[in-house]
């Protein structure tokens, strides 16, 4: 034993530390750590980097989707209002839903013509503000333009170009709109119109997403790169969910139209 102790005595302390490493416990980051938004929190940054690596690996896996990010809106309210962004995206979805309900139907009704936009020299107006719309028979809708006779030609053009497969005829200040027969061709044309409306809504959604991401990027000098990355991912997730909802609406409307 004495020989062993004499052998160990001259060994430098640094060598002993390398032979017998000491493992220190790393304290856990606090829940919803606001320091995530700062460059100085190494624990949070490490966790974010690890999450990013795991998400990337999942994306490269066998058809697995990336892990979702769920940032507390309160922690990033100085950068962007996520709730407002989500509301703007949902407003686009609701507008598409209303368009499907009001304008795209197998049976053309007087209400379907109400909000056709008429371009006049005084501006743009819904058709029902310029003319009185009524249904004379199941096969005929009448638009009475007596109050604004000067807008009759513009109303005719708006009805014809509405995408509803309508061919109006004018009789003085009265516009006669024959209701199309419900043929297979008519149903397929309505489906095409529904797809066009969906594509327009998706374009509007992309504008909301791009605007939000641009706003986030303006804060690059204030917050960490990982925070920017997480916010962009969160906004993309919100947009993807809205697109998925639009696709469901289009699928349901297509099924309804084709019968």
CSV table of N, CA and C in Angstrom, one decimal, residues 56-172:
chain,number,residue,atom,x,y,z
A,56,UNK,N,-35.0,17.8,-38.8
A,56,UNK,CA,-34.4,17.6,-40.1
A,56,UNK,C,-34.3,16.1,-40.3
A,57,UNK,N,-33.9,15.3,-39.3
A,57,UNK,CA,-33.7,13.9,-39.5
A,57,UNK,C,-35.1,13.3,-39.8
A,58,UNK,N,-36.1,13.7,-39.1
A,58,UNK,CA,-37.5,13.2,-39.4
A,58,UNK,C,-37.9,13.5,-40.8
A,59,UNK,N,-37.6,14.7,-41.2
A,59,UNK,CA,-38.0,15.1,-42.6
A,59,UNK,C,-37.3,14.2,-43.6
A,60,UNK,N,-36.1,13.8,-43.3
A,60,UNK,CA,-35.4,12.9,-44.3
A,60,UNK,C,-35.7,11.4,-44.1
A,61,UNK,N,-36.6,11.1,-43.1
A,61,UNK,CA,-36.9,9.7,-42.9
A,61,UNK,C,-38.0,9.2,-43.8
A,62,UNK,N,-38.6,8.1,-43.5
A,62,UNK,CA,-39.5,7.5,-44.4
A,62,UNK,C,-40.9,8.1,-44.3
A,63,UNK,N,-41.0,9.2,-45.0
A,63,UNK,CA,-42.3,9.9,-45.0
A,63,UNK,C,-42.8,10.5,-43.7
A,64,UNK,N,-41.9,10.7,-42.8
A,64,UNK,CA,-42.4,11.2,-41.5
A,64,UNK,C,-42.4,12.7,-41.6
A,65,UNK,N,-43.4,13.4,-40.9
A,65,UNK,CA,-43.5,14.8,-41.0
A,65,UNK,C,-42.6,15.4,-39.9
A,66,UNK,N,-42.2,16.7,-40.1
A,66,UNK,CA,-41.4,17.3,-39.1
A,66,UNK,C,-42.1,17.6,-37.8
A,67,UNK,N,-41.3,17.6,-36.7
A,67,UNK,CA,-41.9,17.9,-35.4
A,67,UNK,C,-42.5,19.3,-35.4
A,68,UNK,N,-43.6,19.4,-34.7
A,68,UNK,CA,-44.3,20.7,-34.7
A,68,UNK,C,-43.7,21.7,-33.7
A,69,UNK,N,-43.7,22.9,-34.0
A,69,UNK,CA,-43.2,24.0,-33.1
A,69,UNK,C,-44.5,24.7,-32.5
A,70,UNK,N,-44.4,24.9,-31.2
A,70,UNK,CA,-45.6,25.6,-30.6
A,70,UNK,C,-45.0,26.7,-29.7
A,71,UNK,N,-44.9,27.9,-30.2
A,71,UNK,CA,-44.3,29.0,-29.4
A,71,UNK,C,-45.4,29.8,-28.7
A,72,UNK,N,-45.1,30.1,-27.5
A,72,UNK,CA,-46.1,30.9,-26.7
A,72,UNK,C,-46.1,32.3,-27.3
A,73,UNK,N,-47.3,32.8,-27.7
A,73,UNK,CA,-47.5,34.1,-28.4
A,73,UNK,C,-47.0,35.2,-27.5
A,74,UNK,N,-47.1,35.0,-26.1
A,74,UNK,CA,-46.7,36.1,-25.2
A,74,UNK,C,-45.2,36.3,-25.2
A,75,UNK,N,-44.4,35.3,-25.5
A,75,UNK,CA,-43.0,35.4,-25.5
A,75,UNK,C,-42.4,36.2,-26.7
A,76,UNK,N,-43.2,36.2,-27.8
A,76,UNK,CA,-42.7,36.8,-29.0
A,76,UNK,C,-43.6,38.0,-29.4
A,77,UNK,N,-44.4,38.5,-28.5
A,77,UNK,CA,-45.3,39.6,-28.9
A,77,UNK,C,-44.6,40.9,-29.4
A,78,UNK,N,-43.3,41.0,-28.9
A,78,UNK,CA,-42.6,42.2,-29.4
A,78,UNK,C,-42.0,42.0,-30.8
A,79,UNK,N,-42.1,40.8,-31.3
A,79,UNK,CA,-41.6,40.5,-32.6
A,79,UNK,C,-42.7,40.5,-33.6
A,80,UNK,N,-43.8,39.7,-33.3
A,80,UNK,CA,-44.9,39.5,-34.2
A,80,UNK,C,-46.1,39.1,-33.4
A,81,UNK,N,-47.3,39.4,-33.8
A,81,UNK,CA,-48.5,39.0,-33.2
A,81,UNK,C,-49.0,37.7,-33.9
A,82,UNK,N,-48.7,36.6,-33.3
A,82,UNK,CA,-49.0,35.3,-33.9
A,82,UNK,C,-50.5,35.1,-34.0
A,83,UNK,N,-51.2,35.6,-33.0
A,83,UNK,CA,-52.7,35.4,-33.0
A,83,UNK,C,-53.3,36.2,-34.1
A,84,UNK,N,-52.8,37.4,-34.4
A,84,UNK,CA,-53.3,38.2,-35.5
A,84,UNK,C,-53.0,37.5,-36.8
A,85,UNK,N,-51.8,37.0,-36.9
A,85,UNK,CA,-51.5,36.3,-38.2
A,85,UNK,C,-52.4,35.1,-38.4
A,86,UNK,N,-52.7,34.3,-37.4
A,86,UNK,CA,-53.6,33.2,-37.5
A,86,UNK,C,-55.0,33.7,-37.9
A,87,UNK,N,-55.5,34.8,-37.3
A,87,UNK,CA,-56.8,35.3,-37.6
A,87,UNK,C,-56.8,35.7,-39.1
A,88,UNK,N,-55.8,36.3,-39.6
A,88,UNK,CA,-55.7,36.8,-41.0
A,88,UNK,C,-55.8,35.5,-41.9
A,89,UNK,N,-55.1,34.5,-41.6
A,89,UNK,CA,-55.2,33.3,-42.4
A,89,UNK,C,-56.5,32.6,-42.3
A,90,UNK,N,-57.2,32.6,-41.2
A,90,UNK,CA,-58.5,32.0,-41.0
A,90,UNK,C,-59.5,32.8,-41.8
A,91,UNK,N,-59.3,34.1,-41.9
A,91,UNK,CA,-60.2,35.0,-42.6
A,91,UNK,C,-60.2,34.6,-44.1
A,92,UNK,N,-59.1,34.3,-44.6
A,92,UNK,CA,-59.0,33.8,-46.0
A,92,UNK,C,-59.8,32.5,-46.2
A,93,UNK,N,-59.7,31.6,-45.3
A,93,UNK,CA,-60.4,30.3,-45.3
A,93,UNK,C,-61.9,30.6,-45.3
A,94,UNK,N,-62.3,31.5,-44.4
A,94,UNK,CA,-63.8,31.8,-44.2
A,94,UNK,C,-64.3,32.5,-45.5
A,95,UNK,N,-63.5,33.3,-46.1
A,95,UNK,CA,-63.9,34.0,-47.4
A,95,UNK,C,-64.2,32.9,-48.5
A,96,UNK,N,-63.3,31.9,-48.5
A,96,UNK,CA,-63.5,30.9,-49.5
A,96,UNK,C,-64.7,30.1,-49.2
A,97,UNK,N,-64.9,29.8,-48.0
A,97,UNK,CA,-66.1,29.0,-47.6
A,97,UNK,C,-67.4,29.8,-48.0
A,98,UNK,N,-67.4,31.1,-47.7
A,98,UNK,CA,-68.6,31.9,-48.1
A,98,UNK,C,-68.8,32.0,-49.6
A,99,UNK,N,-67.7,32.1,-50.3
A,99,UNK,CA,-67.7,32.1,-51.8
A,99,UNK,C,-68.4,30.8,-52.3
A,100,UNK,N,-67.9,29.7,-51.8
A,100,UNK,CA,-68.5,28.4,-52.2
A,100,UNK,C,-70.0,28.3,-51.9
A,101,UNK,N,-70.4,28.8,-50.7
A,101,UNK,CA,-71.8,28.8,-50.3
A,101,UNK,C,-72.7,29.7,-51.1
A,102,UNK,N,-72.2,30.9,-51.4
A,102,UNK,CA,-73.0,31.9,-52.1
A,102,UNK,C,-73.0,31.8,-53.6
A,103,UNK,N,-71.8,31.5,-54.2
A,103,UNK,CA,-71.7,31.7,-55.6
A,103,UNK,C,-71.5,30.4,-56.4
A,104,UNK,N,-71.2,29.3,-55.8
A,104,UNK,CA,-70.9,28.1,-56.5
A,104,UNK,C,-71.9,27.0,-56.1
A,105,UNK,N,-73.0,26.9,-56.9
A,105,UNK,CA,-74.0,25.9,-56.6
A,105,UNK,C,-74.6,25.4,-57.9
A,106,UNK,N,-75.0,24.1,-57.8
A,106,UNK,CA,-75.6,23.5,-59.0
A,106,UNK,C,-76.8,24.3,-59.5
A,107,UNK,N,-77.6,24.7,-58.6
A,107,UNK,CA,-78.8,25.5,-58.9
A,107,UNK,C,-78.6,27.0,-58.8
A,108,UNK,N,-78.6,27.7,-59.9
A,108,UNK,CA,-78.4,29.2,-59.8
A,108,UNK,C,-79.7,29.8,-59.2
A,109,UNK,N,-79.4,30.6,-58.2
A,109,UNK,CA,-80.5,31.3,-57.5
A,109,UNK,C,-80.3,32.8,-57.5
A,110,UNK,N,-81.4,33.6,-57.3
A,110,UNK,CA,-81.2,35.1,-57.3
A,110,UNK,C,-80.1,35.5,-56.3
A,111,UNK,N,-79.9,34.8,-55.2
A,111,UNK,CA,-78.9,35.2,-54.2
A,111,UNK,C,-77.5,35.0,-54.7
A,112,UNK,N,-77.3,34.1,-55.7
A,112,UNK,CA,-76.0,33.9,-56.2
A,112,UNK,C,-75.5,35.1,-57.1
A,113,UNK,N,-76.4,35.9,-57.5
A,113,UNK,CA,-76.1,37.1,-58.3
A,113,UNK,C,-75.8,38.3,-57.5
A,114,UNK,N,-76.3,38.3,-56.2
A,114,UNK,CA,-76.3,39.5,-55.4
A,114,UNK,C,-74.9,40.2,-55.4
A,115,UNK,N,-73.8,39.4,-55.2
A,115,UNK,CA,-72.5,40.1,-54.9
A,115,UNK,C,-71.6,40.0,-56.1
A,116,UNK,N,-72.2,39.8,-57.3
A,116,UNK,CA,-71.4,40.0,-58.6
A,116,UNK,C,-70.9,41.4,-58.6
A,117,UNK,N,-69.7,41.6,-58.8
A,117,UNK,CA,-69.1,43.0,-58.8
A,117,UNK,C,-69.3,43.7,-60.2
A,118,UNK,N,-70.0,44.8,-60.2
A,118,UNK,CA,-70.2,45.6,-61.4
A,118,UNK,C,-69.3,46.8,-61.4
A,119,UNK,N,-68.5,46.9,-62.5
A,119,UNK,CA,-67.5,48.1,-62.6
A,119,UNK,C,-68.2,49.2,-63.4
A,120,UNK,N,-68.4,50.3,-62.8
A,120,UNK,CA,-69.0,51.4,-63.4
A,120,UNK,C,-68.1,52.6,-63.4
A,121,UNK,N,-68.4,53.7,-64.0
A,121,UNK,CA,-67.6,54.9,-64.1
A,121,UNK,C,-67.5,55.5,-62.7
A,122,UNK,N,-68.4,55.2,-61.8
A,122,UNK,CA,-68.4,55.8,-60.4
A,122,UNK,C,-67.7,54.8,-59.4
A,123,UNK,N,-67.3,53.7,-59.9
A,123,UNK,CA,-66.6,52.7,-59.0
A,123,UNK,C,-67.2,51.3,-59.1
A,124,UNK,N,-66.9,50.5,-58.2
A,124,UNK,CA,-67.3,49.1,-58.2
A,124,UNK,C,-68.5,48.9,-57.2
A,125,UNK,N,-69.5,48.2,-57.6
A,125,UNK,CA,-70.7,48.0,-56.8
A,125,UNK,C,-71.2,46.6,-56.9
A,126,UNK,N,-71.8,46.0,-55.8
A,126,UNK,CA,-72.4,44.7,-56.0
A,126,UNK,C,-73.7,44.9,-56.8
A,127,UNK,N,-74.0,43.8,-57.6
A,127,UNK,CA,-75.1,43.9,-58.5
A,127,UNK,C,-76.4,44.2,-57.8
A,128,UNK,N,-76.6,43.7,-56.6
A,128,UNK,CA,-77.9,43.9,-55.9
A,128,UNK,C,-78.0,45.4,-55.4
A,129,UNK,N,-77.0,46.2,-55.5
A,129,UNK,CA,-77.1,47.6,-55.1
A,129,UNK,C,-77.5,48.5,-56.3
A,130,UNK,N,-77.4,47.9,-57.5
A,130,UNK,CA,-77.7,48.6,-58.8
A,130,UNK,C,-79.0,48.2,-59.4
A,131,UNK,N,-79.3,46.9,-59.2
A,131,UNK,CA,-80.6,46.4,-59.8
A,131,UNK,C,-81.4,45.5,-58.8
A,132,UNK,N,-82.6,45.3,-59.1
A,132,UNK,CA,-83.5,44.5,-58.3
A,132,UNK,C,-83.5,43.1,-58.9
A,133,UNK,N,-83.1,42.1,-58.1
A,133,UNK,CA,-82.9,40.8,-58.6
A,133,UNK,C,-84.1,39.9,-58.1
A,134,UNK,N,-84.7,39.2,-59.1
A,134,UNK,CA,-85.9,38.3,-58.7
A,134,UNK,C,-85.9,37.1,-59.6
A,135,UNK,N,-86.6,36.1,-59.2
A,135,UNK,CA,-86.7,34.9,-60.0
A,135,UNK,C,-88.1,34.8,-60.6
A,136,UNK,N,-88.2,34.9,-61.9
A,136,UNK,CA,-89.5,34.9,-62.5
A,136,UNK,C,-90.1,33.5,-62.6
A,137,UNK,N,-89.1,32.5,-62.9
A,137,UNK,CA,-89.5,31.1,-63.0
A,137,UNK,C,-88.3,30.3,-62.6
A,138,UNK,N,-88.4,29.0,-62.5
A,138,UNK,CA,-87.2,28.2,-62.1
A,138,UNK,C,-86.1,28.3,-63.2
A,139,UNK,N,-86.5,28.7,-64.4
A,139,UNK,CA,-85.6,28.7,-65.5
A,139,UNK,C,-85.1,30.2,-65.8
A,140,UNK,N,-85.6,31.2,-65.1
A,140,UNK,CA,-85.3,32.6,-65.5
A,140,UNK,C,-85.2,33.5,-64.3
A,141,UNK,N,-84.1,34.3,-64.2
A,141,UNK,CA,-83.9,35.3,-63.2
A,141,UNK,C,-83.9,36.6,-63.9
A,142,UNK,N,-84.6,37.6,-63.3
A,142,UNK,CA,-84.7,39.0,-63.9
A,142,UNK,C,-83.9,40.0,-63.0
A,143,UNK,N,-83.1,40.8,-63.7
A,143,UNK,CA,-82.4,41.9,-63.0
A,143,UNK,C,-83.0,43.2,-63.5
A,144,UNK,N,-83.7,44.0,-62.7
A,144,UNK,CA,-84.4,45.2,-63.1
A,144,UNK,C,-83.4,46.4,-62.8
A,145,UNK,N,-82.9,47.0,-63.9
A,145,UNK,CA,-81.9,48.1,-63.8
A,145,UNK,C,-82.6,49.5,-63.9
A,146,UNK,N,-83.8,49.6,-63.6
A,146,UNK,CA,-84.6,50.9,-63.8
A,146,UNK,C,-83.9,52.0,-63.0
A,147,UNK,N,-83.5,51.7,-61.8
A,147,UNK,CA,-82.9,52.8,-60.9
A,147,UNK,C,-81.5,53.3,-61.4
A,148,UNK,N,-80.8,52.4,-62.1
A,148,UNK,CA,-79.5,52.8,-62.7
A,148,UNK,C,-79.4,52.3,-64.1
A,149,UNK,N,-80.2,52.8,-65.0
A,149,UNK,CA,-80.2,52.4,-66.4
A,149,UNK,C,-78.8,52.5,-67.1
A,150,UNK,N,-78.0,53.5,-66.7
A,150,UNK,CA,-76.7,53.7,-67.3
A,150,UNK,C,-75.7,52.6,-67.0
A,151,UNK,N,-76.1,51.8,-66.0
A,151,UNK,CA,-75.2,50.7,-65.6
A,151,UNK,C,-75.6,49.4,-66.2
A,152,UNK,N,-76.6,49.4,-67.0
A,152,UNK,CA,-77.1,48.1,-67.6
A,152,UNK,C,-76.1,47.3,-68.3
A,153,UNK,N,-75.3,48.0,-69.2
A,153,UNK,CA,-74.3,47.3,-70.0
A,153,UNK,C,-73.2,46.8,-69.1
A,154,UNK,N,-72.8,47.5,-68.1
A,154,UNK,CA,-71.8,47.0,-67.2
A,154,UNK,C,-72.3,45.8,-66.4
A,155,UNK,N,-73.5,45.9,-66.0
A,155,UNK,CA,-74.1,44.7,-65.3
A,155,UNK,C,-74.2,43.5,-66.1
A,156,UNK,N,-74.5,43.7,-67.4
A,156,UNK,CA,-74.6,42.6,-68.4
A,156,UNK,C,-73.2,41.9,-68.4
A,157,UNK,N,-72.2,42.7,-68.6
A,157,UNK,CA,-70.8,42.3,-68.7
A,157,UNK,C,-70.4,41.5,-67.4
A,158,UNK,N,-70.7,42.1,-66.3
A,158,UNK,CA,-70.3,41.4,-65.0
A,158,UNK,C,-71.0,40.1,-64.9
A,159,UNK,N,-72.2,39.9,-65.2
A,159,UNK,CA,-72.9,38.7,-65.1
A,159,UNK,C,-72.3,37.6,-66.1
A,160,UNK,N,-72.0,38.1,-67.3
A,160,UNK,CA,-71.5,37.2,-68.3
A,160,UNK,C,-70.1,36.7,-67.9
A,161,UNK,N,-69.3,37.6,-67.2
A,161,UNK,CA,-67.9,37.2,-66.9
A,161,UNK,C,-67.8,36.7,-65.4
A,162,UNK,N,-68.9,36.4,-64.8
A,162,UNK,CA,-68.8,36.0,-63.4
A,162,UNK,C,-68.3,34.6,-63.2
A,163,UNK,N,-68.2,33.8,-64.3
A,163,UNK,CA,-67.7,32.5,-64.2
A,163,UNK,C,-68.8,31.5,-63.8
A,164,UNK,N,-70.0,31.9,-63.8
A,164,UNK,CA,-71.2,31.1,-63.4
A,164,UNK,C,-71.9,30.5,-64.6
A,165,UNK,N,-71.3,30.6,-65.7
A,165,UNK,CA,-71.8,30.0,-67.0
A,165,UNK,C,-73.2,30.6,-67.3
A,166,UNK,N,-73.3,31.9,-67.2
A,166,UNK,CA,-74.6,32.6,-67.4
A,166,UNK,C,-74.5,33.4,-68.7
A,167,UNK,N,-75.6,33.4,-69.5
A,167,UNK,CA,-75.6,34.2,-70.7
A,167,UNK,C,-76.8,35.1,-70.7
A,168,UNK,N,-76.6,36.3,-70.1
A,168,UNK,CA,-77.8,37.2,-69.9
A,168,UNK,C,-78.2,37.9,-71.2
A,169,UNK,N,-79.5,38.3,-71.3
A,169,UNK,CA,-80.0,39.0,-72.4
A,169,UNK,C,-80.6,40.3,-72.0
A,170,UNK,N,-80.5,41.3,-72.7
A,170,UNK,CA,-81.0,42.6,-72.3
A,170,UNK,C,-82.3,43.0,-73.0
A,171,UNK,N,-83.2,43.6,-72.3
A,171,UNK,CA,-84.5,44.1,-72.9
A,171,UNK,C,-84.8,45.4,-72.2
A,172,UNK,N,-84.3,46.5,-72.8
A,172,UNK,CA,-84.4,47.8,-72.2
A,172,UNK,C,-83.5,47.9,-71.0
